Tab-separated table of C-alpha atoms in Angstrom:
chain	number	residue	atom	x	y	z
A	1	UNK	CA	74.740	60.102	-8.031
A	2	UNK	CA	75.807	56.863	-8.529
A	3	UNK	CA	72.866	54.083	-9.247
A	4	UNK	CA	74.638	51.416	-6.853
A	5	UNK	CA	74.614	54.189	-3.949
A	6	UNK	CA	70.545	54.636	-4.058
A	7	UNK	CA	70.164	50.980	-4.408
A	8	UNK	CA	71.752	51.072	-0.868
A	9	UNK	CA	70.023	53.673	0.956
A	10	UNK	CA	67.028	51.448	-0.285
A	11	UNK	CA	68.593	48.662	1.446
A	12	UNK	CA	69.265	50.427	4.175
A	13	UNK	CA	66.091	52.086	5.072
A	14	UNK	CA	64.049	48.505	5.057
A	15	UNK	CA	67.128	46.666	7.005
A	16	UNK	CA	67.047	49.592	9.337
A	17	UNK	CA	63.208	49.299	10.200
A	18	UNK	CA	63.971	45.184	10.584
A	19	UNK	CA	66.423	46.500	13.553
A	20	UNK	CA	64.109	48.743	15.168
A	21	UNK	CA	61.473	45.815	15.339
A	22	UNK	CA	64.206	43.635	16.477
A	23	UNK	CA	65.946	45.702	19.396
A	24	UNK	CA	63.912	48.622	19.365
A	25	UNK	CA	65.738	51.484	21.465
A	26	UNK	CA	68.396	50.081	23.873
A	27	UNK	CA	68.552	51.831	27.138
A	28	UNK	CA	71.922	53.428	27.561
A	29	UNK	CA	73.358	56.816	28.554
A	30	UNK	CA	75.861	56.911	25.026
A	31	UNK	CA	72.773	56.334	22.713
A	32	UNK	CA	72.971	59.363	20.472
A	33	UNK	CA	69.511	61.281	20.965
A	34	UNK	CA	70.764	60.123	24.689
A	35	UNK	CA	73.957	62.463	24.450
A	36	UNK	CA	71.881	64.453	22.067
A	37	UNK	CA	69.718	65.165	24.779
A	38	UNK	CA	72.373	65.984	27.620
A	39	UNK	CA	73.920	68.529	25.125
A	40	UNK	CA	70.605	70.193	24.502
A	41	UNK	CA	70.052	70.132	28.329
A	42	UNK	CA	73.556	71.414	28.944
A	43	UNK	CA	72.673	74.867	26.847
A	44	UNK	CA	69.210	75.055	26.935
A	45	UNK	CA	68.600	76.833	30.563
A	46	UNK	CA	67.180	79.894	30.004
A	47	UNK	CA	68.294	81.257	33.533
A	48	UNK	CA	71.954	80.851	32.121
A	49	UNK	CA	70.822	83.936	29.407
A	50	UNK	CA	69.476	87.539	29.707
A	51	UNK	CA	65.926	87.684	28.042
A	52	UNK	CA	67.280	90.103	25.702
A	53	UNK	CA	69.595	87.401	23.776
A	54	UNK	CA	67.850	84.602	24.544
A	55	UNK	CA	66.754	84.187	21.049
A	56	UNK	CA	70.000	84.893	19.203
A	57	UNK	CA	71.466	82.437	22.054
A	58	UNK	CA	68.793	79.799	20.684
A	59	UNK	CA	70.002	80.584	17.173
A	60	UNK	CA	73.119	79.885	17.510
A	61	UNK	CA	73.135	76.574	19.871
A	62	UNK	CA	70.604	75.039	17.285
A	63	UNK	CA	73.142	75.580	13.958
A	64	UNK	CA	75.904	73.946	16.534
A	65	UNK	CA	73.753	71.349	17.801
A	66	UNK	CA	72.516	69.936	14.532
A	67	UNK	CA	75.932	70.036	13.321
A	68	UNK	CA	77.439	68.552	15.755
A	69	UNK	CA	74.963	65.455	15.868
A	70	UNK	CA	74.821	65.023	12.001
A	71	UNK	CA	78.598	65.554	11.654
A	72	UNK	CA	79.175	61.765	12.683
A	73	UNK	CA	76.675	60.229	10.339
A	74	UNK	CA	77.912	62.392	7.399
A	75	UNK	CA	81.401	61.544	7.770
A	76	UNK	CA	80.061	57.681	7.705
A	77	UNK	CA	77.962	57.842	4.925
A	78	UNK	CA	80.487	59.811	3.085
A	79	UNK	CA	83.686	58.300	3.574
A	80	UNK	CA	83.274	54.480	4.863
A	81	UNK	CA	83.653	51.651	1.894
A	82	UNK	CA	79.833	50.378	0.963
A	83	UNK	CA	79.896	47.286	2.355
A	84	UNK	CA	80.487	48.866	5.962
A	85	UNK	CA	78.201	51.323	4.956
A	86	UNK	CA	75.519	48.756	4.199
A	87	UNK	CA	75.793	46.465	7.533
A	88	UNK	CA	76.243	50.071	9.747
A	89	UNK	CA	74.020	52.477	7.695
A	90	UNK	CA	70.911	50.848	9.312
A	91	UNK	CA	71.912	50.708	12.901
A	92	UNK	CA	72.599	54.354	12.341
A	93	UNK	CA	69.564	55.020	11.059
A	94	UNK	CA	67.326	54.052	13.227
A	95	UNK	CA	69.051	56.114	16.053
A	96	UNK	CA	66.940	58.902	13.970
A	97	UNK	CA	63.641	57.171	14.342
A	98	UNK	CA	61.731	55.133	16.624
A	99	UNK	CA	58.707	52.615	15.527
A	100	UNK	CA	58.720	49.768	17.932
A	101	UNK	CA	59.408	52.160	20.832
A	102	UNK	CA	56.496	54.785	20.063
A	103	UNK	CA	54.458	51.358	20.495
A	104	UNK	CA	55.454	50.283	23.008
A	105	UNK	CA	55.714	53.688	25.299
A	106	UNK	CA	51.776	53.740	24.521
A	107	UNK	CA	50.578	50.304	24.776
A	108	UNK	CA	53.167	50.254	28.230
A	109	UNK	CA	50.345	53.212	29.022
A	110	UNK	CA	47.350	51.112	28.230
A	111	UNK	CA	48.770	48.252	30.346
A	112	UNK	CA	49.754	50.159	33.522
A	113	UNK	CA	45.962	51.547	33.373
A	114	UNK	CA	45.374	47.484	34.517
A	115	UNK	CA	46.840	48.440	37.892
A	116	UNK	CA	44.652	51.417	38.653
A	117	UNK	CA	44.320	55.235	37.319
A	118	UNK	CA	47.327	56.766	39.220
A	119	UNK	CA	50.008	53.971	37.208
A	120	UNK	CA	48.408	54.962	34.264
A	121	UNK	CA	49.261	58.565	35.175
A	122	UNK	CA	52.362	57.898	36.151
A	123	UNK	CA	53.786	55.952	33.025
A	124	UNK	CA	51.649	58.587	30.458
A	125	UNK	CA	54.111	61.628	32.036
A	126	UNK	CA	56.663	59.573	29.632
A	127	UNK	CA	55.123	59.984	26.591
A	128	UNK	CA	53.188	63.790	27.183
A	129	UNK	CA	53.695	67.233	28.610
A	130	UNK	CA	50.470	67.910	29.835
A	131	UNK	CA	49.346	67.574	33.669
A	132	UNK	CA	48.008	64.126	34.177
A	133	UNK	CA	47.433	64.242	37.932
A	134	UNK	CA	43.787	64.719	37.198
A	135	UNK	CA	43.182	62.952	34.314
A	136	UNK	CA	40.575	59.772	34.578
A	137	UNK	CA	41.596	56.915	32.621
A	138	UNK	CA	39.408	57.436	29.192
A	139	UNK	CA	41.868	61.007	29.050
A	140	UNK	CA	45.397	58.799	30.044
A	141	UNK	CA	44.232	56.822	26.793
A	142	UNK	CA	43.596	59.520	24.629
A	143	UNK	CA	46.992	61.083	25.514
A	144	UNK	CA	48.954	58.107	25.286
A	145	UNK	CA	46.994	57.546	21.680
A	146	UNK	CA	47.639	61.436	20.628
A	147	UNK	CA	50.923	60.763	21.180
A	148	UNK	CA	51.423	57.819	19.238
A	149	UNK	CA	49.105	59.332	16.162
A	150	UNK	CA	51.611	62.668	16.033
A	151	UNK	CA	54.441	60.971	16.397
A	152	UNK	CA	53.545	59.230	13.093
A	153	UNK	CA	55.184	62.285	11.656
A	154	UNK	CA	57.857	63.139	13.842
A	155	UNK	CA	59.258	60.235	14.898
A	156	UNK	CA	58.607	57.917	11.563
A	157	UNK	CA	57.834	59.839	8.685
A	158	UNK	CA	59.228	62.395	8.798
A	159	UNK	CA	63.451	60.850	8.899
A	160	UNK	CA	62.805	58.612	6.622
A	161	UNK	CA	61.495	61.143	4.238
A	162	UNK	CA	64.704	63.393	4.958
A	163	UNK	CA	66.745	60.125	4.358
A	164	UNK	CA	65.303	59.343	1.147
A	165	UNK	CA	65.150	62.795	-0.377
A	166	UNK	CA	68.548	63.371	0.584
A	167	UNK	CA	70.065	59.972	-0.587
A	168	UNK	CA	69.761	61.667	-3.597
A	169	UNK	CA	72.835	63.856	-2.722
A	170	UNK	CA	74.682	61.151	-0.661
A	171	UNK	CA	73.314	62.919	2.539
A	172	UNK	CA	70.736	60.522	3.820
A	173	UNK	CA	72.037	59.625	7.080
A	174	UNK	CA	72.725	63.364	7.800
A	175	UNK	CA	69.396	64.487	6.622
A	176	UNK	CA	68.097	62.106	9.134
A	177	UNK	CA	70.233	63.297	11.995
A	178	UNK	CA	69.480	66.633	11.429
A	179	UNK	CA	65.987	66.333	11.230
A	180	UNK	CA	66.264	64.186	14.617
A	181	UNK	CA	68.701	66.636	16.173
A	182	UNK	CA	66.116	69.920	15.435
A	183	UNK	CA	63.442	67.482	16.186
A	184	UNK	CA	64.859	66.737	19.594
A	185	UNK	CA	65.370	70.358	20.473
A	186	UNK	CA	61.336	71.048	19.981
A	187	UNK	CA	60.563	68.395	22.422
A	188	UNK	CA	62.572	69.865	24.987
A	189	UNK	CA	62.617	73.501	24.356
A	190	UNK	CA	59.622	74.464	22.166
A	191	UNK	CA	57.240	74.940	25.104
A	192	UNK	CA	55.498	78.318	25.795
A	193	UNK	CA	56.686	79.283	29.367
A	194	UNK	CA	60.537	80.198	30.195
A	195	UNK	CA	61.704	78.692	27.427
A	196	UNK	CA	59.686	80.143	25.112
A	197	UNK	CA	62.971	83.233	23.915
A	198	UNK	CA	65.021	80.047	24.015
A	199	UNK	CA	63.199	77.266	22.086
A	200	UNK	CA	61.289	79.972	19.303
A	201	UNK	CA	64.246	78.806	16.391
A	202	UNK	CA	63.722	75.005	17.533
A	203	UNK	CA	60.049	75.726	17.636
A	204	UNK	CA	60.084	77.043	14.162
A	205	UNK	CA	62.368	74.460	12.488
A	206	UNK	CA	60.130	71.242	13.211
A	207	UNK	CA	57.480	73.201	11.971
A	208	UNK	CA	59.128	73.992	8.994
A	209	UNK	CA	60.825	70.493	8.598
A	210	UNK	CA	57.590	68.458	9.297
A	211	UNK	CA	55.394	70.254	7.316
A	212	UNK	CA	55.482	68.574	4.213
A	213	UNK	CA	56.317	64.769	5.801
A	214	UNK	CA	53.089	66.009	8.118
A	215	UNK	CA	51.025	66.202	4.577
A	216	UNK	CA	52.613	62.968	3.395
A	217	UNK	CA	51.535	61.037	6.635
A	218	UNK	CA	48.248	62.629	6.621
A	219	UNK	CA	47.844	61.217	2.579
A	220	UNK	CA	49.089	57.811	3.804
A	221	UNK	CA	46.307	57.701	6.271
A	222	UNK	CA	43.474	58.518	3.658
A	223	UNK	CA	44.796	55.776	1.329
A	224	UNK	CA	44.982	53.415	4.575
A	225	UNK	CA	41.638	54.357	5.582
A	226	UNK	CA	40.286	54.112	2.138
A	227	UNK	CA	41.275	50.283	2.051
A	228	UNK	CA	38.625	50.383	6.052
A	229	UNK	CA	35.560	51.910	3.985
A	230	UNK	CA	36.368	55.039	6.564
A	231	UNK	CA	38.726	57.535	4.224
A	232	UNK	CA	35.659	59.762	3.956
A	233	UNK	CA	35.269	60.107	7.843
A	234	UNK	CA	39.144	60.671	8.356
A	235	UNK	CA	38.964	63.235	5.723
A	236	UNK	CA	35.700	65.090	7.049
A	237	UNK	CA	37.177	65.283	10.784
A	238	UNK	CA	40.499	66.405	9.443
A	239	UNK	CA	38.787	69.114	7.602
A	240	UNK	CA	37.143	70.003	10.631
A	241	UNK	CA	39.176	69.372	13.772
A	242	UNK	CA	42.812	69.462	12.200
A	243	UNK	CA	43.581	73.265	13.350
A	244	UNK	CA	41.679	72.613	16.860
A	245	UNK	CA	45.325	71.646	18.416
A	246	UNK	CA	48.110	74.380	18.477
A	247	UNK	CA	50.647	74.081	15.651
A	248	UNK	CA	49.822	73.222	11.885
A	249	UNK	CA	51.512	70.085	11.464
A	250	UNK	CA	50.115	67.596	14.464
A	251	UNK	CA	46.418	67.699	14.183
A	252	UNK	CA	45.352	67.570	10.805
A	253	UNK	CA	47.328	63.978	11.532
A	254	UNK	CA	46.159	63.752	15.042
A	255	UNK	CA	42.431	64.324	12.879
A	256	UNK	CA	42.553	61.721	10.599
A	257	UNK	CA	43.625	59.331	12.971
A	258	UNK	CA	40.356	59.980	15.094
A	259	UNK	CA	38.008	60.246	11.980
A	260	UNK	CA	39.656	57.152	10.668
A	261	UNK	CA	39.492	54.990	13.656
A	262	UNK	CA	36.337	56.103	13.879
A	263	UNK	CA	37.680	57.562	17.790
A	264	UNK	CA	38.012	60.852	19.828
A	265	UNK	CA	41.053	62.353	21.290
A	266	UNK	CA	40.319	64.748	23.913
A	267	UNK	CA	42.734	67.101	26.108
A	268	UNK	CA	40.709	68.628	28.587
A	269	UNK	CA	40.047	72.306	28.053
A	270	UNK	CA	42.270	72.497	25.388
A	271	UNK	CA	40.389	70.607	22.079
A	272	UNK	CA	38.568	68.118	20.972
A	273	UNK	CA	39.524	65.633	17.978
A	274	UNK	CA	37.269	63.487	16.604
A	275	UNK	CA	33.513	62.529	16.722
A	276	UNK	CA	31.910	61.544	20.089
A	277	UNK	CA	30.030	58.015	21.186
A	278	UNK	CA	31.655	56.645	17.707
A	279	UNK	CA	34.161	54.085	19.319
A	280	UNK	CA	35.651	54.219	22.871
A	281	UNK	CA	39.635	54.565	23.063
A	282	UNK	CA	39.834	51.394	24.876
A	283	UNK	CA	38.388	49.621	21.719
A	284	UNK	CA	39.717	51.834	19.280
A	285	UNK	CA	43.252	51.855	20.232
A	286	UNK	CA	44.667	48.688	18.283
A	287	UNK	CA	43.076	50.198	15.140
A	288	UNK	CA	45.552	53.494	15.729
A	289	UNK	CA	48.302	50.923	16.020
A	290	UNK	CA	47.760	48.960	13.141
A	291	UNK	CA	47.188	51.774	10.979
A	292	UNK	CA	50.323	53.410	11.914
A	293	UNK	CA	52.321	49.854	11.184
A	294	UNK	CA	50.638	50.269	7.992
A	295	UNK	CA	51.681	53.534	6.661
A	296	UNK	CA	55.403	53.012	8.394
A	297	UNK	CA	55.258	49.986	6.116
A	298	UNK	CA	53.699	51.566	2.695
A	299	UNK	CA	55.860	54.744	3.229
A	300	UNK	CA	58.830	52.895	3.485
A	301	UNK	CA	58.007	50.765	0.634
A	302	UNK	CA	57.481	53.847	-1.487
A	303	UNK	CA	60.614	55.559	-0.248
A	304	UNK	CA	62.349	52.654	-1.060
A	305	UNK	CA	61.289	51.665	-4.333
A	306	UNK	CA	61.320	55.438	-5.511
A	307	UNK	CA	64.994	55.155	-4.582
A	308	UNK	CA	65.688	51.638	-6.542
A	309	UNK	CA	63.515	52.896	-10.086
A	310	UNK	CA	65.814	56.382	-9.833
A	311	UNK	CA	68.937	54.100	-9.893
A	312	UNK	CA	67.489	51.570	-12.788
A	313	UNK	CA	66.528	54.925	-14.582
A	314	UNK	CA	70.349	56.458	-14.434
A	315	UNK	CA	71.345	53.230	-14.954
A	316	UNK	CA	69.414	52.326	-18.265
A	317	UNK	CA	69.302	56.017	-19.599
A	318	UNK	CA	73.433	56.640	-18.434
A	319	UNK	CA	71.958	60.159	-16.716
């Protein structure tokens, strides 16, 4: 690896969170996660299968999908001169992420609930799975918040952690559109009804792939928290609550949010996160946000800078 090529995917990792605060995610049927997503939709019909291959179909569609999408930012972080790299690395980038739009998908939530319960319902169906047609407006919050804490992982953390580690290799931008390809696949086939045959591979594969950047948000949170006088809370109701929702990756996240912000999360019938009568959503919400600016920010920083002393240490010791 050559020292000037992991000073640049430094570069290019902070320049690419500058876009996403400055544009965020334009609205347009050829953004990639958008084609992504008509490509996933395209194969992923389990009527179109027989039960019995289902998975094997799923299988196979998942190797060719996250080839397919990574295969373009591959060939341009592999074979473009580094100045284009370094003014089209970070637009490409944060295709495979989305910070400002996370925000403002939940805090659009917390501002339709200002017209009544039902827009609230409506504009939280953008964000969650669940059925909001009952939900009162204390649960719209909680999922639009839930949403926004485990997305921490998945939609921050954990492609700029695949970025960064795989920099190391020259693969960073495809180790970020992979993860965002298999990533993409859970959230529209990993669901436990018909699609269940289908989606088990994509299932599996963000589990597998967010398990560790799950960890690594979760630590970033403590160390946040620590700085609020409230890392002992966040750690207690992680300990407790963090296997309440399904999956091992979201909740122990989803947990130290809650303990942190000193909040609940609730899903009715389905778990509870977080202590009761602490701190109501509706004045415990910004604290979610600026804690998840803050580990975006200190992750990145770390990412970065890990990337910038490996070059300075090949560099100075001629490894």
């Amino acid at each position: 690896m050559v020292p000037t090529d992991l000073i640049l995917a430094g570069a290019v990792l902070f320049l690419a969170l500058a876009v996403d605060r400055l544009i965020g995610d334009p609205h347009s049927a050829f953004h990639p996660v958008a084609l992504l997503g008509r490509f996933i939709g395209w194969w992923g019909q389990p009527a179109r299968y027989s039960p019995r291959i289902q998975r094997a179909v799923g299988i196979f569609f998942w190797l060719v999908t996250v080839c397919l999408f990574a295969l373009p930012f591959f060939l341009f972080g592999n074979y473009t001169p580094r100045l284009v790299f370094l003014i089209g690395a970070p637009f490409l980038l944060k295709c495979c992420f989305a910070w400002r739009s996370l925000e403002e998908h939940a805090l659009g939530v917390v501002a339709a609930l200002e017209n009544g319960v039902d827009a609230g319902r409506e504009r939280v169906k953008r964000m969650v799975s669940r059925e909001t047609a009952q939900l009162d407006a204390g649960h719209i919050r909680s999922a639009a918040y839930e949403s926004m804490a485990e997305n921490l992982t998945d939609s921050i953390v954990s492609p700029l952690f695949y970025f960064a580690l795989l920099s190391l290799f020259g693969l960073g931008l495809a180790g970020a559109a992979v993860f965002r390809a298999a990533n993409t696949m859970d959230a529209m086939l990993g669901y436990r009804d018909e699609r269940a045959r289908l989606g088990w591979c994509s299932a599996r594969m963000d589990d597998i792939l967010n398990y560790i950047p799950a960890r690594i948000t979760t630590f970033f949170l403590l160390a946040y928290f620590l700085t609020k006088g409230t890392a002992a809370r966040a750690w207690r109701v992680m300990r407790r609550d963090g296997k309440k929702r399904p999956g091992f990756n979201g909740g122990i996240v989803m947990a130290a949010m809650a303990g942190g912000c000193r909040i609940q999360f609730e899903k009715p019938g389905v778990y509870t996160i977080g202590d009761g009568g602490e701190q109501s959503l509706e004045d415990g919400g910004p604290a979610i946000v600026r804690a998840l600016r803050a580990v975006t920010l200190a992750f990145a920083a770390i990412a970065a800078g890990t990337l910038i002393l490996l070059a300075w240490l090949i560099y100075s010791t001629g490894i």
